[in-house]
CSV table of C-alpha atoms in Angstrom, one decimal:
chain,number,residue,atom,x,y,z
A,1,MET,CA,13.0,13.0,25.2
A,2,THR,CA,11.6,10.1,24.5
A,3,ALA,CA,9.1,9.5,21.5
A,4,PRO,CA,6.1,7.6,23.1
A,5,ALA,CA,5.7,3.8,22.0
A,6,PRO,CA,3.7,2.8,18.9
A,7,ARG,CA,0.1,3.2,18.6
A,8,PHE,CA,-2.0,1.7,17.2
A,9,ALA,CA,-5.4,3.6,16.1
A,10,GLN,CA,-8.4,2.9,13.7
A,11,PHE,CA,-9.0,5.5,12.2
A,12,ALA,CA,-12.5,5.6,10.2
A,13,TRP,CA,-13.7,5.4,5.8
A,14,ASP,CA,-16.4,6.0,4.0
A,15,ARG,CA,-16.7,2.3,5.0
A,16,GLY,CA,-16.3,0.9,8.1
A,17,CYS,CA,-13.4,1.9,10.0
A,18,GLU,CA,-9.1,0.3,9.7
A,19,TRP,CA,-6.7,0.0,12.1
A,20,LEU,CA,-3.2,2.5,11.9
A,21,LEU,CA,0.1,1.9,13.5
A,22,SER,CA,2.2,5.5,14.4
A,23,HIS,CA,5.4,5.9,15.6
A,24,GLY,CA,7.0,9.1,16.8
A,25,PRO,CA,6.1,12.3,17.4
A,26,ILE,CA,2.8,13.2,17.6
A,27,GLU,CA,3.9,17.2,17.1
A,28,GLY,CA,5.9,18.6,14.4
A,29,PRO,CA,5.8,16.9,10.6
A,30,GLN,CA,3.8,13.2,10.3
A,31,LEU,CA,4.5,11.7,6.9
A,32,LEU,CA,1.6,9.0,6.2
A,33,ILE,CA,3.6,5.1,4.7
A,34,VAL,CA,1.8,4.1,2.0
A,35,PRO,CA,2.3,0.3,2.3
A,36,PRO,CA,3.5,-2.1,-0.7
A,37,LEU,CA,0.6,-4.0,-2.0
A,38,PHE,CA,0.0,-7.5,-1.5
A,39,GLU,CA,2.9,-10.1,-0.4
A,40,GLU,CA,5.0,-7.4,-0.8
A,41,LEU,CA,4.0,-5.2,2.4
A,42,ASN,CA,4.8,-9.0,3.8
A,43,ARG,CA,8.5,-8.4,2.4
A,44,MET,CA,8.8,-5.3,4.0
A,45,ARG,CA,7.3,-5.5,6.4
A,46,ARG,CA,10.8,-4.7,8.6
A,47,LEU,CA,12.2,-2.4,7.1
A,48,ILE,CA,8.7,-0.2,6.9
A,49,GLY,CA,8.9,-0.5,11.0
A,50,ASP,CA,13.2,0.3,11.1
A,51,VAL,CA,11.8,3.3,9.0
A,52,MET,CA,9.7,4.4,11.3
A,53,ARG,CA,11.8,4.1,14.5
A,54,ALA,CA,14.5,5.8,12.4
A,55,LEU,CA,12.6,8.9,11.6
A,56,ALA,CA,10.3,8.9,15.2
A,57,ALA,CA,14.1,9.4,16.9
A,58,GLN,CA,14.6,12.0,14.0
A,59,GLY,CA,11.1,13.4,15.4
A,60,VAL,CA,8.8,13.3,12.3
A,61,GLY,CA,6.2,10.9,13.7
A,62,SER,CA,5.0,8.2,11.1
A,63,HIS,CA,1.6,6.4,10.4
A,64,LEU,CA,2.2,3.1,8.5
A,65,PRO,CA,-2.5,2.2,8.4
A,66,ASP,CA,-4.1,-1.4,7.1
A,67,LEU,CA,-5.4,-0.8,3.3
A,68,PRO,CA,-9.3,-2.7,3.4
A,69,GLY,CA,-8.8,-5.6,3.4
A,70,THR,CA,-5.2,-6.1,4.1
A,71,GLY,CA,-3.2,-6.5,7.8
A,72,GLU,CA,-5.2,-6.5,10.5
A,73,SER,CA,-8.3,-5.0,8.4
A,74,ASP,CA,-12.1,-6.9,9.6
A,75,ARG,CA,-12.7,-6.3,5.7
A,76,ARG,CA,-12.1,-9.2,3.8
A,77,ILE,CA,-9.8,-8.8,0.7
A,78,GLU,CA,-12.7,-10.4,-1.5
A,79,GLU,CA,-15.2,-8.3,-0.7
A,80,THR,CA,-12.9,-4.4,-1.1
A,81,GLY,CA,-12.7,-2.6,-4.4
A,82,TRP,CA,-9.9,-0.7,-6.3
A,83,GLU,CA,-12.2,2.3,-5.2
A,84,ASP,CA,-12.2,1.4,-0.8
A,85,TRP,CA,-8.1,2.0,-1.0
A,86,LEU,CA,-8.5,4.5,-2.7
A,87,ALA,CA,-11.0,6.2,-0.5
A,88,ALA,CA,-8.8,4.8,2.9
A,89,VAL,CA,-5.4,6.8,2.3
A,90,PRO,CA,-7.0,10.9,2.5
A,91,ALA,CA,-9.1,8.9,5.2
A,92,ALA,CA,-6.1,8.1,6.9
A,93,ALA,CA,-3.7,11.2,5.7
A,94,ARG,CA,-6.6,13.5,7.2
A,95,PHE,CA,-7.1,10.6,10.9
A,96,ALA,CA,-3.5,10.9,11.0
A,97,GLY,CA,-3.0,14.5,10.3
A,98,ALA,CA,0.2,14.1,7.4
A,99,THR,CA,1.9,16.7,6.9
A,100,HIS,CA,3.3,14.8,3.8
A,101,VAL,CA,3.0,11.3,2.1
A,102,ALA,CA,5.3,8.5,1.3
A,103,SER,CA,4.3,5.3,-1.1
A,104,LEU,CA,6.6,1.9,-1.6
A,105,ARG,CA,6.0,0.5,-4.5
A,106,GLY,CA,2.1,-0.6,-5.6
A,107,GLY,CA,1.7,1.9,-3.5
A,108,ALA,CA,2.2,4.7,-5.6
A,109,LEU,CA,-1.3,3.3,-7.8
A,110,VAL,CA,-3.7,4.3,-4.2
A,111,ASP,CA,-1.5,6.9,-2.7
A,112,HIS,CA,-2.3,10.7,-4.5
A,113,GLY,CA,-5.9,11.2,-3.0
A,114,ALA,CA,-4.4,12.8,0.3
A,115,GLY,CA,-3.1,16.1,-1.6
A,116,LEU,CA,0.0,16.8,0.3
A,117,PRO,CA,3.4,16.8,-0.7
A,118,LEU,CA,4.5,13.4,-1.9
A,119,TRP,CA,7.3,11.3,-2.0
A,120,ARG,CA,7.6,7.8,-3.6
A,121,PHE,CA,9.9,4.6,-3.5
A,122,GLN,CA,10.1,2.2,-6.8
A,123,PRO,CA,6.9,2.6,-7.9
A,124,ALA,CA,5.2,-0.4,-9.6
A,125,GLU,CA,2.3,-0.5,-12.2
A,126,GLY,CA,0.0,-2.5,-11.2
A,127,ALA,CA,0.0,-5.0,-14.3
A,128,ALA,CA,4.1,-5.9,-13.2
A,129,LEU,CA,2.6,-6.8,-9.7
A,130,LEU,CA,0.2,-8.7,-10.7
A,131,ARG,CA,1.8,-10.5,-13.3
A,132,ASP,CA,4.1,-10.8,-10.4
A,133,MET,CA,1.9,-12.4,-8.3
A,134,THR,CA,0.9,-14.9,-11.1
A,135,ARG,CA,4.3,-15.8,-11.6
A,136,ALA,CA,4.5,-16.4,-8.6
A,137,ARG,CA,1.7,-18.8,-8.5
A,138,ALA,CA,2.4,-21.0,-11.3
A,139,LEU,CA,5.5,-21.7,-10.2
A,140,THR,CA,4.0,-23.5,-7.2
A,141,ASP,CA,0.9,-24.5,-8.7
A,142,PRO,CA,1.2,-26.5,-12.1
A,143,GLY,CA,-3.0,-25.9,-12.4
A,144,PHE,CA,-2.5,-22.1,-13.2
A,145,ASP,CA,-2.6,-22.5,-16.8
A,146,GLU,CA,-3.1,-20.3,-18.7
A,147,ALA,CA,-6.9,-20.6,-18.2
A,148,ALA,CA,-6.4,-20.1,-15.0
A,149,LYS,CA,-5.2,-16.0,-15.2
A,150,GLN,CA,-7.7,-15.2,-17.4
A,151,ALA,CA,-10.2,-16.5,-14.5
A,152,LEU,CA,-8.5,-14.6,-12.4
A,153,PHE,CA,-10.2,-11.0,-14.4
A,154,GLU,CA,-14.0,-12.9,-14.8
A,155,ALA,CA,-14.7,-15.6,-12.0
A,156,GLY,CA,-12.1,-15.3,-8.4
A,157,PRO,CA,-11.3,-14.9,-6.1
A,158,THR,CA,-8.3,-16.0,-7.2
A,159,GLU,CA,-5.2,-16.8,-4.6
A,160,LEU,CA,-2.5,-14.6,-5.3
A,161,GLY,CA,0.5,-14.1,-2.9
A,162,GLY,CA,-1.9,-15.1,1.0
A,163,TYR,CA,-4.6,-12.9,-1.3
A,164,ARG,CA,-7.9,-14.3,-2.4
A,165,VAL,CA,-8.1,-11.2,-5.2
A,166,PRO,CA,-11.5,-11.2,-5.9
A,167,PRO,CA,-12.0,-9.5,-9.5
A,168,GLY,CA,-13.1,-5.9,-10.2
A,169,LEU,CA,-9.6,-4.9,-7.7
A,170,ALA,CA,-7.3,-7.9,-9.7
A,171,ARG,CA,-8.7,-5.6,-13.3
A,172,ALA,CA,-8.4,-2.7,-11.8
A,173,LEU,CA,-5.2,-2.9,-10.4
A,174,ASN,CA,-4.8,-4.6,-13.7
A,175,GLU,CA,-4.9,-0.5,-15.5
A,176,ALA,CA,-3.4,1.1,-12.7
A,177,ARG,CA,-0.6,3.3,-13.5
A,178,PRO,CA,0.6,6.1,-10.6
A,179,ALA,CA,-1.2,9.0,-11.2
A,180,VAL,CA,0.8,11.9,-12.1
A,181,VAL,CA,0.9,14.4,-9.7
A,182,GLU,CA,2.7,17.6,-9.9
A,183,GLY,CA,5.6,17.8,-7.1
A,184,ALA,CA,6.2,14.3,-6.6
A,185,ARG,CA,9.6,13.7,-6.0
A,186,VAL,CA,10.7,9.9,-7.0
A,187,VAL,CA,13.7,7.6,-6.2
A,188,ARG,CA,14.7,4.2,-7.2
A,189,LEU,CA,17.4,2.1,-7.4
A,190,ALA,CA,20.2,2.8,-9.5
A,191,THR,CA,19.4,-0.7,-11.5
A,192,ASP,CA,16.1,0.5,-12.4
A,193,ALA,CA,16.4,2.7,-15.5
A,194,LYS,CA,13.3,5.1,-15.5
A,195,PRO,CA,13.3,8.4,-14.4
A,196,ALA,CA,13.2,8.8,-11.3
């Protein structure tokens, strides 16, 4: 049996519609993949696609949503708040008929609302993601000094990793930690000393 071709559909959430890429069968186990945030998604997009095709070959459907303000979203990131991402993930899971959720890196910060079995790969804290993005910006922009870093939380939006991050989203990201979810499985690289 040949798995269906990749499919694109829009799912509705509280404040609009976003795109969802699906691979694999529409029957049987269905996995919602909550992507890493910001530029980490760009670096991992090919890997995620390869994983989705491999899952399809094993008879597992998988679904990758664009979070509001990212990817093909009609919403601009400057108009997006943390609560939008928290609302979009369970809406995508319902639309996809997900039976499980997997999140990658920063996706673990917004993955818990669906109430489904959860698998997290290398979950990251929001402050660490923000620190990496501000360091990268400082390396390429000598004018991005300590005052500019502070303005990220107050004046914004601030260009980080190709995204114009608004102050409210930056503040929420800075405070975000992966939620404690009973039974969640955590997978870490061997070089990461944090508990798995």
